[in-house]
Amino acid sequence: MGLLKILRRLFRPRLHPRFYAGKGVFVVVEPYTAEGRKVQMLDISEGGCAFIYNGSKEELKESGLLSLQSEDIPYLERIDFVSKSDNLLSDSNDKEEQLRRRSVEFKWLGVFDRKKLKEFIKQNVIGRTS
């Protein structure tokens, strides 16, 4: 682990623990298409989540709405988010073949949505990240 990462964790720890998402847990990003764009979730916390998608950075809006799904069952819909990072994972000249990792922060959630998010996390994670 790099020195900067260690220092960040010491002086700016995460507000919420982050967990690896289980198999079949998806994020649907709206309004990429009429029905949204379904992508595999990597990890989640009460503050946000991360996912991998194919394509260019410009294809997904910098801010918008997303929904959380387990298998094909919608769990939490139309969550406001803001992108925190979007990094290229693979070097491909074809923009449609580029794998990218995007981390997003959830904007304000009401009491009932926060409770549903906690239930979603409890039911759909496989372990805590470091």
mmCIF file of N, CA and C in Angstrom:
data_model
loop_
_atom_site.group_PDB
_atom_site.id
_atom_site.type_symbol
_atom_site.label_atom_id
_atom_site.label_comp_id
_atom_site.label_asym_id
_atom_site.label_seq_id
_atom_site.Cartn_x
_atom_site.Cartn_y
_atom_site.Cartn_z
ATOM 1 N N MET A 1 0.851 -1.170 0.000
ATOM 2 C CA MET A 1 0.000 0.000 0.000
ATOM 3 C C MET A 1 0.897 1.233 0.000
ATOM 4 N N GLY A 2 0.536 2.205 -0.804
ATOM 5 C CA GLY A 2 1.340 3.408 -0.916
ATOM 6 C C GLY A 2 1.259 4.289 0.319
ATOM 7 N N LEU A 3 2.268 5.102 0.511
ATOM 8 C CA LEU A 3 2.343 6.000 1.654
ATOM 9 C C LEU A 3 1.162 6.969 1.692
ATOM 10 N N LEU A 4 0.782 7.517 0.532
ATOM 11 C CA LEU A 4 -0.338 8.453 0.498
ATOM 12 C C LEU A 4 -1.637 7.790 0.922
ATOM 13 N N LYS A 5 -1.847 6.545 0.510
ATOM 14 C CA LYS A 5 -3.053 5.820 0.878
ATOM 15 C C LYS A 5 -3.099 5.566 2.385
ATOM 16 N N ILE A 6 -1.954 5.230 2.965
ATOM 17 C CA ILE A 6 -1.876 5.005 4.410
ATOM 18 C C ILE A 6 -2.184 6.289 5.166
ATOM 19 N N LEU A 7 -1.596 7.394 4.717
ATOM 20 C CA LEU A 7 -1.838 8.682 5.376
ATOM 21 C C LEU A 7 -3.304 9.101 5.261
ATOM 22 N N ARG A 8 -3.917 8.873 4.104
ATOM 23 C CA ARG A 8 -5.324 9.219 3.928
ATOM 24 C C ARG A 8 -6.194 8.427 4.892
ATOM 25 N N ARG A 9 -5.907 7.145 5.037
ATOM 26 C CA ARG A 9 -6.694 6.317 5.951
ATOM 27 C C ARG A 9 -6.504 6.718 7.400
ATOM 28 N N LEU A 10 -5.317 7.191 7.745
ATOM 29 C CA LEU A 10 -5.071 7.628 9.116
ATOM 30 C C LEU A 10 -5.789 8.931 9.443
ATOM 31 N N PHE A 11 -5.740 9.881 8.512
ATOM 32 C CA PHE A 11 -6.261 11.208 8.791
ATOM 33 C C PHE A 11 -7.652 11.477 8.231
ATOM 34 N N ARG A 12 -8.088 10.661 7.291
ATOM 35 C CA ARG A 12 -9.431 10.819 6.727
ATOM 36 C C ARG A 12 -10.076 9.444 6.576
ATOM 37 N N PRO A 13 -10.424 8.798 7.671
ATOM 38 C CA PRO A 13 -11.026 7.467 7.554
ATOM 39 C C PRO A 13 -12.411 7.561 6.912
ATOM 40 N N ARG A 14 -12.870 6.446 6.373
ATOM 41 C CA ARG A 14 -14.198 6.405 5.763
ATOM 42 C C ARG A 14 -15.272 6.653 6.813
ATOM 43 N N LEU A 15 -16.341 7.336 6.404
ATOM 44 C CA LEU A 15 -17.461 7.555 7.302
ATOM 45 C C LEU A 15 -18.250 6.263 7.525
ATOM 46 N N HIS A 16 -18.319 5.438 6.476
ATOM 47 C CA HIS A 16 -19.099 4.206 6.530
ATOM 48 C C HIS A 16 -18.236 3.039 6.061
ATOM 49 N N PRO A 17 -18.340 1.877 6.713
ATOM 50 C CA PRO A 17 -17.589 0.718 6.232
ATOM 51 C C PRO A 17 -18.070 0.312 4.839
ATOM 52 N N ARG A 18 -17.136 -0.162 4.021
ATOM 53 C CA ARG A 18 -17.434 -0.558 2.645
ATOM 54 C C ARG A 18 -17.381 -2.077 2.568
ATOM 55 N N PHE A 19 -18.321 -2.661 1.798
ATOM 56 C CA PHE A 19 -18.453 -4.107 1.681
ATOM 57 C C PHE A 19 -18.448 -4.536 0.219
ATOM 58 N N TYR A 20 -17.899 -5.736 -0.039
ATOM 59 C CA TYR A 20 -17.955 -6.304 -1.386
ATOM 60 C C TYR A 20 -19.375 -6.739 -1.689
ATOM 61 N N ALA A 21 -19.842 -6.413 -2.882
ATOM 62 C CA ALA A 21 -21.182 -6.818 -3.296
ATOM 63 C C ALA A 21 -21.178 -8.281 -3.719
ATOM 64 N N GLY A 22 -22.255 -8.972 -3.428
ATOM 65 C CA GLY A 22 -22.393 -10.370 -3.813
ATOM 66 C C GLY A 22 -22.693 -10.515 -5.296
ATOM 67 N N LYS A 23 -22.658 -11.753 -5.761
ATOM 68 C CA LYS A 23 -22.965 -12.043 -7.161
ATOM 69 C C LYS A 23 -24.436 -11.729 -7.430
ATOM 70 N N GLY A 24 -24.705 -11.156 -8.572
ATOM 71 C CA GLY A 24 -26.081 -10.830 -8.927
ATOM 72 C C GLY A 24 -26.574 -9.504 -8.382
ATOM 73 N N VAL A 25 -25.656 -8.680 -7.847
ATOM 74 C CA VAL A 25 -26.027 -7.355 -7.345
ATOM 75 C C VAL A 25 -25.637 -6.336 -8.408
ATOM 76 N N PHE A 26 -26.611 -5.531 -8.823
ATOM 77 C CA PHE A 26 -26.406 -4.632 -9.953
ATOM 78 C C PHE A 26 -26.786 -3.192 -9.618
ATOM 79 N N VAL A 27 -26.227 -2.302 -10.411
ATOM 80 C CA VAL A 27 -26.573 -0.884 -10.410
ATOM 81 C C VAL A 27 -27.187 -0.605 -11.777
ATOM 82 N N VAL A 28 -28.317 0.089 -11.794
ATOM 83 C CA VAL A 28 -28.915 0.538 -13.050
ATOM 84 C C VAL A 28 -28.765 2.048 -13.094
ATOM 85 N N VAL A 29 -27.969 2.524 -14.050
ATOM 86 C CA VAL A 29 -27.698 3.950 -14.174
ATOM 87 C C VAL A 29 -28.706 4.547 -15.145
ATOM 88 N N GLU A 30 -29.357 5.616 -14.711
ATOM 89 C CA GLU A 30 -30.335 6.306 -15.543
ATOM 90 C C GLU A 30 -29.836 7.719 -15.801
ATOM 91 N N PRO A 31 -30.192 8.381 -16.826
ATOM 92 C CA PRO A 31 -30.987 7.945 -17.963
ATOM 93 C C PRO A 31 -30.129 7.577 -19.168
ATOM 94 N N TYR A 32 -29.208 6.645 -19.026
ATOM 95 C CA TYR A 32 -28.330 6.258 -20.131
ATOM 96 C C TYR A 32 -29.152 5.803 -21.333
ATOM 97 N N THR A 33 -30.159 4.976 -21.106
ATOM 98 C CA THR A 33 -31.122 4.597 -22.148
ATOM 99 C C THR A 33 -32.497 4.682 -21.512
ATOM 100 N N ALA A 34 -33.535 4.382 -22.268
ATOM 101 C CA ALA A 34 -34.899 4.453 -21.733
ATOM 102 C C ALA A 34 -35.056 3.556 -20.517
ATOM 103 N N GLU A 35 -34.443 2.381 -20.536
ATOM 104 C CA GLU A 35 -34.575 1.458 -19.401
ATOM 105 C C GLU A 35 -33.388 1.519 -18.446
ATOM 106 N N GLY A 36 -32.400 2.342 -18.736
ATOM 107 C CA GLY A 36 -31.216 2.440 -17.885
ATOM 108 C C GLY A 36 -30.139 1.482 -18.352
ATOM 109 N N ARG A 37 -28.980 1.565 -17.733
ATOM 110 C CA ARG A 37 -27.847 0.700 -18.081
ATOM 111 C C ARG A 37 -27.478 -0.123 -16.855
ATOM 112 N N LYS A 38 -27.626 -1.424 -16.953
ATOM 113 C CA LYS A 38 -27.404 -2.333 -15.837
ATOM 114 C C LYS A 38 -25.950 -2.788 -15.839
ATOM 115 N N VAL A 39 -25.262 -2.582 -14.698
ATOM 116 C CA VAL A 39 -23.852 -2.954 -14.572
ATOM 117 C C VAL A 39 -23.623 -3.647 -13.236
ATOM 118 N N GLN A 40 -22.578 -4.465 -13.164
ATOM 119 C CA GLN A 40 -22.239 -5.205 -11.953
ATOM 120 C C GLN A 40 -21.669 -4.276 -10.884
ATOM 121 N N MET A 41 -22.201 -4.373 -9.670
ATOM 122 C CA MET A 41 -21.681 -3.593 -8.551
ATOM 123 C C MET A 41 -20.450 -4.289 -7.977
ATOM 124 N N LEU A 42 -19.432 -3.503 -7.616
ATOM 125 C CA LEU A 42 -18.227 -4.039 -6.983
ATOM 126 C C LEU A 42 -18.323 -3.998 -5.466
ATOM 127 N N ASP A 43 -18.604 -2.807 -4.939
ATOM 128 C CA ASP A 43 -18.707 -2.658 -3.494
ATOM 129 C C ASP A 43 -19.707 -1.568 -3.159
ATOM 130 N N ILE A 44 -20.100 -1.552 -1.864
ATOM 131 C CA ILE A 44 -21.143 -0.617 -1.432
ATOM 132 C C ILE A 44 -20.931 -0.257 0.031
ATOM 133 N N SER A 45 -21.368 0.940 0.382
ATOM 134 C CA SER A 45 -21.426 1.383 1.768
ATOM 135 C C SER A 45 -22.683 2.226 1.899
ATOM 136 N N GLU A 46 -22.949 2.708 3.099
ATOM 137 C CA GLU A 46 -24.100 3.588 3.282
ATOM 138 C C GLU A 46 -23.889 4.934 2.592
ATOM 139 N N GLY A 47 -22.652 5.229 2.209
ATOM 140 C CA GLY A 47 -22.349 6.502 1.571
ATOM 141 C C GLY A 47 -22.275 6.464 0.059
ATOM 142 N N GLY A 48 -22.113 5.271 -0.533
ATOM 143 C CA GLY A 48 -21.992 5.187 -1.981
ATOM 144 C C GLY A 48 -21.654 3.782 -2.432
ATOM 145 N N CYS A 49 -21.283 3.659 -3.707
ATOM 146 C CA CYS A 49 -20.935 2.346 -4.249
ATOM 147 C C CYS A 49 -19.965 2.518 -5.426
ATOM 148 N N ALA A 50 -19.456 1.394 -5.893
ATOM 149 C CA ALA A 50 -18.558 1.394 -7.049
ATOM 150 C C ALA A 50 -19.011 0.295 -7.996
ATOM 151 N N PHE A 51 -18.810 0.526 -9.296
ATOM 152 C CA PHE A 51 -19.186 -0.456 -10.301
ATOM 153 C C PHE A 51 -18.264 -0.353 -11.502
ATOM 154 N N ILE A 52 -18.275 -1.407 -12.313
ATOM 155 C CA ILE A 52 -17.475 -1.456 -13.534
ATOM 156 C C ILE A 52 -18.423 -1.400 -14.726
ATOM 157 N N TYR A 53 -18.016 -0.645 -15.749
ATOM 158 C CA TYR A 53 -18.819 -0.582 -16.967
ATOM 159 C C TYR A 53 -17.911 -0.524 -18.186
ATOM 160 N N ASN A 54 -18.457 -0.900 -19.329
ATOM 161 C CA ASN A 54 -17.755 -0.788 -20.612
ATOM 162 C C ASN A 54 -18.133 0.529 -21.251
ATOM 163 N N GLY A 55 -17.166 1.166 -21.890
ATOM 164 C CA GLY A 55 -17.461 2.372 -22.636
ATOM 165 C C GLY A 55 -16.618 3.544 -22.214
ATOM 166 N N SER A 56 -16.982 4.694 -22.747
ATOM 167 C CA SER A 56 -16.221 5.907 -22.442
ATOM 168 C C SER A 56 -16.833 6.633 -21.254
ATOM 169 N N LYS A 57 -16.021 7.449 -20.644
ATOM 170 C CA LYS A 57 -16.438 8.223 -19.481
ATOM 171 C C LYS A 57 -17.633 9.119 -19.807
ATOM 172 N N GLU A 58 -17.661 9.642 -21.011
ATOM 173 C CA GLU A 58 -18.712 10.566 -21.421
ATOM 174 C C GLU A 58 -20.068 9.893 -21.569
ATOM 175 N N GLU A 59 -20.085 8.552 -21.710
ATOM 176 C CA GLU A 59 -21.356 7.862 -21.924
ATOM 177 C C GLU A 59 -22.270 7.914 -20.707
ATOM 178 N N LEU A 60 -21.684 7.959 -19.526
ATOM 179 C CA LEU A 60 -22.499 8.056 -18.314
ATOM 180 C C LEU A 60 -22.453 9.488 -17.816
ATOM 181 N N LYS A 61 -23.569 9.988 -17.396
ATOM 182 C CA LYS A 61 -23.631 11.354 -16.886
ATOM 183 C C LYS A 61 -22.770 11.484 -15.636
ATOM 184 N N GLU A 62 -22.225 12.675 -15.408
ATOM 185 C CA GLU A 62 -21.430 12.921 -14.206
ATOM 186 C C GLU A 62 -22.297 12.866 -12.957
ATOM 187 N N SER A 63 -23.524 13.270 -13.071
ATOM 188 C CA SER A 63 -24.456 13.091 -11.969
ATOM 189 C C SER A 63 -25.791 12.700 -12.576
ATOM 190 N N GLY A 64 -26.591 11.990 -11.830
ATOM 191 C CA GLY A 64 -27.859 11.506 -12.346
ATOM 192 C C GLY A 64 -28.570 10.672 -11.310
ATOM 193 N N LEU A 65 -29.209 9.606 -11.781
ATOM 194 C CA LEU A 65 -29.959 8.724 -10.904
ATOM 195 C C LEU A 65 -29.492 7.299 -11.104
ATOM 196 N N LEU A 66 -29.596 6.505 -10.052
ATOM 197 C CA LEU A 66 -29.313 5.083 -10.180
ATOM 198 C C LEU A 66 -30.274 4.301 -9.307
ATOM 199 N N SER A 67 -30.387 3.012 -9.614
ATOM 200 C CA SER A 67 -31.209 2.095 -8.844
ATOM 201 C C SER A 67 -30.356 0.909 -8.452
ATOM 202 N N LEU A 68 -30.698 0.267 -7.338
ATOM 203 C CA LEU A 68 -29.983 -0.908 -6.871
ATOM 204 C C LEU A 68 -30.867 -2.126 -7.055
ATOM 205 N N GLN A 69 -30.270 -3.229 -7.566
ATOM 206 C CA GLN A 69 -31.007 -4.460 -7.813
ATOM 207 C C GLN A 69 -30.253 -5.646 -7.252
ATOM 208 N N SER A 70 -31.010 -6.616 -6.783
ATOM 209 C CA SER A 70 -30.449 -7.899 -6.406
ATOM 210 C C SER A 70 -31.099 -8.915 -7.325
ATOM 211 N N GLU A 71 -30.255 -9.652 -8.079
ATOM 212 C CA GLU A 71 -30.732 -10.481 -9.194
ATOM 213 C C GLU A 71 -31.465 -9.535 -10.132
ATOM 214 N N ASP A 72 -32.727 -9.742 -10.428
ATOM 215 C CA ASP A 72 -33.455 -8.811 -11.296
ATOM 216 C C ASP A 72 -34.560 -8.092 -10.534
ATOM 217 N N ILE A 73 -34.447 -8.056 -9.216
ATOM 218 C CA ILE A 73 -35.472 -7.443 -8.386
ATOM 219 C C ILE A 73 -35.016 -6.052 -7.944
ATOM 220 N N PRO A 74 -35.723 -4.985 -8.366
ATOM 221 C CA PRO A 74 -35.370 -3.632 -7.922
ATOM 222 C C PRO A 74 -35.542 -3.521 -6.414
ATOM 223 N N TYR A 75 -34.587 -2.859 -5.768
ATOM 224 C CA TYR A 75 -34.624 -2.737 -4.318
ATOM 225 C C TYR A 75 -34.769 -1.284 -3.890
ATOM 226 N N LEU A 76 -33.905 -0.468 -4.402
ATOM 227 C CA LEU A 76 -33.957 0.968 -4.146
ATOM 228 C C LEU A 76 -33.889 1.659 -5.498
ATOM 229 N N GLU A 77 -34.832 2.549 -5.764
ATOM 230 C CA GLU A 77 -34.883 3.164 -7.087
ATOM 231 C C GLU A 77 -34.689 4.677 -7.017
ATOM 232 N N ARG A 78 -34.113 5.179 -8.111
ATOM 233 C CA ARG A 78 -33.967 6.617 -8.331
ATOM 234 C C ARG A 78 -33.203 7.333 -7.211
ATOM 235 N N ILE A 79 -32.006 6.822 -6.928
ATOM 236 C CA ILE A 79 -31.127 7.432 -5.933
ATOM 237 C C ILE A 79 -30.292 8.497 -6.629
ATOM 238 N N ASP A 80 -30.301 9.705 -6.088
ATOM 239 C CA ASP A 80 -29.428 10.759 -6.613
ATOM 240 C C ASP A 80 -27.994 10.437 -6.225
ATOM 241 N N PHE A 81 -27.067 10.676 -7.150
ATOM 242 C CA PHE A 81 -25.655 10.427 -6.856
ATOM 243 C C PHE A 81 -24.787 11.453 -7.539
ATOM 244 N N VAL A 82 -23.559 11.513 -7.087
ATOM 245 C CA VAL A 82 -22.547 12.327 -7.747
ATOM 246 C C VAL A 82 -21.308 11.442 -7.910
ATOM 247 N N SER A 83 -20.662 11.517 -9.057
ATOM 248 C CA SER A 83 -19.465 10.710 -9.319
ATOM 249 C C SER A 83 -18.285 11.250 -8.537
ATOM 250 N N LYS A 84 -17.545 10.352 -7.878
ATOM 251 C CA LYS A 84 -16.354 10.736 -7.125
ATOM 252 C C LYS A 84 -15.083 10.392 -7.901
ATOM 253 N N SER A 85 -15.115 9.269 -8.641
ATOM 254 C CA SER A 85 -13.965 8.921 -9.479
ATOM 255 C C SER A 85 -14.437 8.050 -10.629
ATOM 256 N N ASP A 86 -13.671 8.066 -11.693
ATOM 257 C CA ASP A 86 -13.955 7.245 -12.873
ATOM 258 C C ASP A 86 -12.609 6.945 -13.518
ATOM 259 N N ASN A 87 -12.132 5.715 -13.335
ATOM 260 C CA ASN A 87 -10.790 5.353 -13.771
ATOM 261 C C ASN A 87 -10.805 4.272 -14.835
ATOM 262 N N LEU A 88 -9.922 4.403 -15.796
ATOM 263 C CA LEU A 88 -9.753 3.419 -16.858
ATOM 264 C C LEU A 88 -9.053 2.187 -16.289
ATOM 265 N N LEU A 89 -9.621 0.988 -16.554
ATOM 266 C CA LEU A 89 -9.025 -0.262 -16.077
ATOM 267 C C LEU A 89 -8.308 -1.028 -17.172
ATOM 268 N N SER A 90 -8.717 -0.830 -18.431
ATOM 269 C CA SER A 90 -8.085 -1.553 -19.535
ATOM 270 C C SER A 90 -7.709 -0.581 -20.640
ATOM 271 N N ASP A 91 -6.599 -0.863 -21.287
ATOM 272 C CA ASP A 91 -6.161 -0.039 -22.416
ATOM 273 C C ASP A 91 -6.654 -0.668 -23.707
ATOM 274 N N SER A 92 -7.664 -0.060 -24.273
ATOM 275 C CA SER A 92 -8.194 -0.522 -25.546
ATOM 276 C C SER A 92 -8.455 0.703 -26.406
ATOM 277 N N ASN A 93 -8.134 0.601 -27.677
ATOM 278 C CA ASN A 93 -8.383 1.715 -28.588
ATOM 279 C C ASN A 93 -9.867 1.856 -28.891
ATOM 280 N N ASP A 94 -10.608 0.755 -28.778
ATOM 281 C CA ASP A 94 -12.045 0.766 -29.025
ATOM 282 C C ASP A 94 -12.752 1.275 -27.772
ATOM 283 N N LYS A 95 -13.419 2.436 -27.865
ATOM 284 C CA LYS A 95 -14.054 3.046 -26.700
ATOM 285 C C LYS A 95 -15.139 2.164 -26.099
ATOM 286 N N GLU A 96 -15.773 1.312 -26.913
ATOM 287 C CA GLU A 96 -16.811 0.437 -26.395
ATOM 288 C C GLU A 96 -16.228 -0.751 -25.638
ATOM 289 N N GLU A 97 -14.952 -1.006 -25.786
ATOM 290 C CA GLU A 97 -14.298 -2.119 -25.101
ATOM 291 C C GLU A 97 -13.500 -1.662 -23.882
ATOM 292 N N GLN A 98 -13.530 -0.379 -23.561
ATOM 293 C CA GLN A 98 -12.800 0.136 -22.417
ATOM 294 C C GLN A 98 -13.550 -0.197 -21.130
ATOM 295 N N LEU A 99 -12.864 -0.855 -20.204
ATOM 296 C CA LEU A 99 -13.441 -1.107 -18.886
ATOM 297 C C LEU A 99 -13.072 0.041 -17.970
ATOM 298 N N ARG A 100 -14.081 0.561 -17.258
ATOM 299 C CA ARG A 100 -13.866 1.686 -16.352
ATOM 300 C C ARG A 100 -14.476 1.341 -15.001
ATOM 301 N N ARG A 101 -13.874 1.880 -13.929
ATOM 302 C CA ARG A 101 -14.396 1.728 -12.571
ATOM 303 C C ARG A 101 -14.877 3.089 -12.112
ATOM 304 N N ARG A 102 -16.149 3.168 -11.762
ATOM 305 C CA ARG A 102 -16.716 4.433 -11.289
ATOM 306 C C ARG A 102 -17.148 4.279 -9.845
ATOM 307 N N SER A 103 -16.756 5.248 -9.020
ATOM 308 C CA SER A 103 -17.205 5.324 -7.631
ATOM 309 C C SER A 103 -18.157 6.497 -7.516
ATOM 310 N N VAL A 104 -19.273 6.272 -6.851
ATOM 311 C CA VAL A 104 -20.268 7.326 -6.700
ATOM 312 C C VAL A 104 -20.619 7.503 -5.230
ATOM 313 N N GLU A 105 -21.019 8.708 -4.895
ATOM 314 C CA GLU A 105 -21.499 9.030 -3.558
ATOM 315 C C GLU A 105 -22.993 9.276 -3.649
ATOM 316 N N PHE A 106 -23.754 8.638 -2.741
ATOM 317 C CA PHE A 106 -25.189 8.872 -2.715
ATOM 318 C C PHE A 106 -25.448 10.251 -2.144
ATOM 319 N N LYS A 107 -26.364 10.986 -2.784
ATOM 320 C CA LYS A 107 -26.794 12.260 -2.228
ATOM 321 C C LYS A 107 -27.780 11.961 -1.107
ATOM 322 N N TRP A 108 -28.422 12.950 -0.601
ATOM 323 C CA TRP A 108 -29.313 12.811 0.539
ATOM 324 C C TRP A 108 -30.318 11.679 0.340
ATOM 325 N N LEU A 109 -30.459 10.827 1.375
ATOM 326 C CA LEU A 109 -31.471 9.773 1.399
ATOM 327 C C LEU A 109 -32.397 10.027 2.578
ATOM 328 N N GLY A 110 -33.700 9.827 2.366
ATOM 329 C CA GLY A 110 -34.664 9.978 3.450
ATOM 330 C C GLY A 110 -34.538 8.826 4.446
ATOM 331 N N VAL A 111 -35.261 8.912 5.529
ATOM 332 C CA VAL A 111 -35.199 7.911 6.591
ATOM 333 C C VAL A 111 -35.563 6.524 6.059
ATOM 334 N N PHE A 112 -36.642 6.418 5.291
ATOM 335 C CA PHE A 112 -37.073 5.115 4.791
ATOM 336 C C PHE A 112 -36.099 4.548 3.759
ATOM 337 N N ASP A 113 -35.565 5.409 2.887
ATOM 338 C CA ASP A 113 -34.579 4.951 1.909
ATOM 339 C C ASP A 113 -33.283 4.528 2.595
ATOM 340 N N ARG A 114 -32.865 5.235 3.629
ATOM 341 C CA ARG A 114 -31.661 4.869 4.373
ATOM 342 C C ARG A 114 -31.848 3.497 5.028
ATOM 343 N N LYS A 115 -33.043 3.245 5.565
ATOM 344 C CA LYS A 115 -33.343 1.945 6.174
ATOM 345 C C LYS A 115 -33.315 0.838 5.121
ATOM 346 N N LYS A 116 -33.901 1.101 3.947
ATOM 347 C CA LYS A 116 -33.874 0.117 2.855
ATOM 348 C C LYS A 116 -32.448 -0.137 2.381
ATOM 349 N N LEU A 117 -31.633 0.909 2.337
ATOM 350 C CA LEU A 117 -30.237 0.758 1.936
ATOM 351 C C LEU A 117 -29.489 -0.130 2.925
ATOM 352 N N LYS A 118 -29.690 0.088 4.204
ATOM 353 C CA LYS A 118 -29.045 -0.753 5.226
ATOM 354 C C LYS A 118 -29.463 -2.214 5.075
ATOM 355 N N GLU A 119 -30.750 -2.470 4.812
ATOM 356 C CA GLU A 119 -31.241 -3.837 4.598
ATOM 357 C C GLU A 119 -30.615 -4.441 3.343
ATOM 358 N N PHE A 120 -30.535 -3.634 2.283
ATOM 359 C CA PHE A 120 -29.935 -4.095 1.026
ATOM 360 C C PHE A 120 -28.487 -4.512 1.259
ATOM 361 N N ILE A 121 -27.736 -3.697 1.962
ATOM 362 C CA ILE A 121 -26.335 -4.004 2.252
ATOM 363 C C ILE A 121 -26.236 -5.289 3.062
ATOM 364 N N LYS A 122 -27.034 -5.403 4.087
ATOM 365 C CA LYS A 122 -27.002 -6.580 4.971
ATOM 366 C C LYS A 122 -27.288 -7.877 4.194
ATOM 367 N N GLN A 123 -28.198 -7.818 3.226
ATOM 368 C CA GLN A 123 -28.613 -9.002 2.495
ATOM 369 C C GLN A 123 -27.747 -9.332 1.289
ATOM 370 N N ASN A 124 -26.954 -8.383 0.801
ATOM 371 C CA ASN A 124 -26.295 -8.570 -0.490
ATOM 372 C C ASN A 124 -24.788 -8.407 -0.490
ATOM 373 N N VAL A 125 -24.136 -8.492 0.649
ATOM 374 C CA VAL A 125 -22.674 -8.358 0.676
ATOM 375 C C VAL A 125 -22.027 -9.686 1.054
ATOM 376 N N ILE A 126 -20.750 -9.811 0.659
ATOM 377 C CA ILE A 126 -20.026 -11.063 0.955
ATOM 378 C C ILE A 126 -18.851 -10.840 1.895
ATOM 379 N N GLY A 127 -18.561 -9.621 2.259
ATOM 380 C CA GLY A 127 -17.463 -9.357 3.180
ATOM 381 C C GLY A 127 -17.055 -7.904 3.134
ATOM 382 N N ARG A 128 -16.345 -7.496 4.150
ATOM 383 C CA ARG A 128 -15.890 -6.115 4.273
ATOM 384 C C ARG A 128 -14.606 -5.903 3.500
ATOM 385 N N THR A 129 -14.491 -4.744 2.841
ATOM 386 C CA THR A 129 -13.247 -4.402 2.156
ATOM 387 C C THR A 129 -12.245 -3.938 3.197
ATOM 388 N N SER A 130 -10.991 -3.831 2.781
ATOM 389 C CA SER A 130 -9.968 -3.401 3.751
ATOM 390 C C SER A 130 -10.001 -1.914 3.965
#
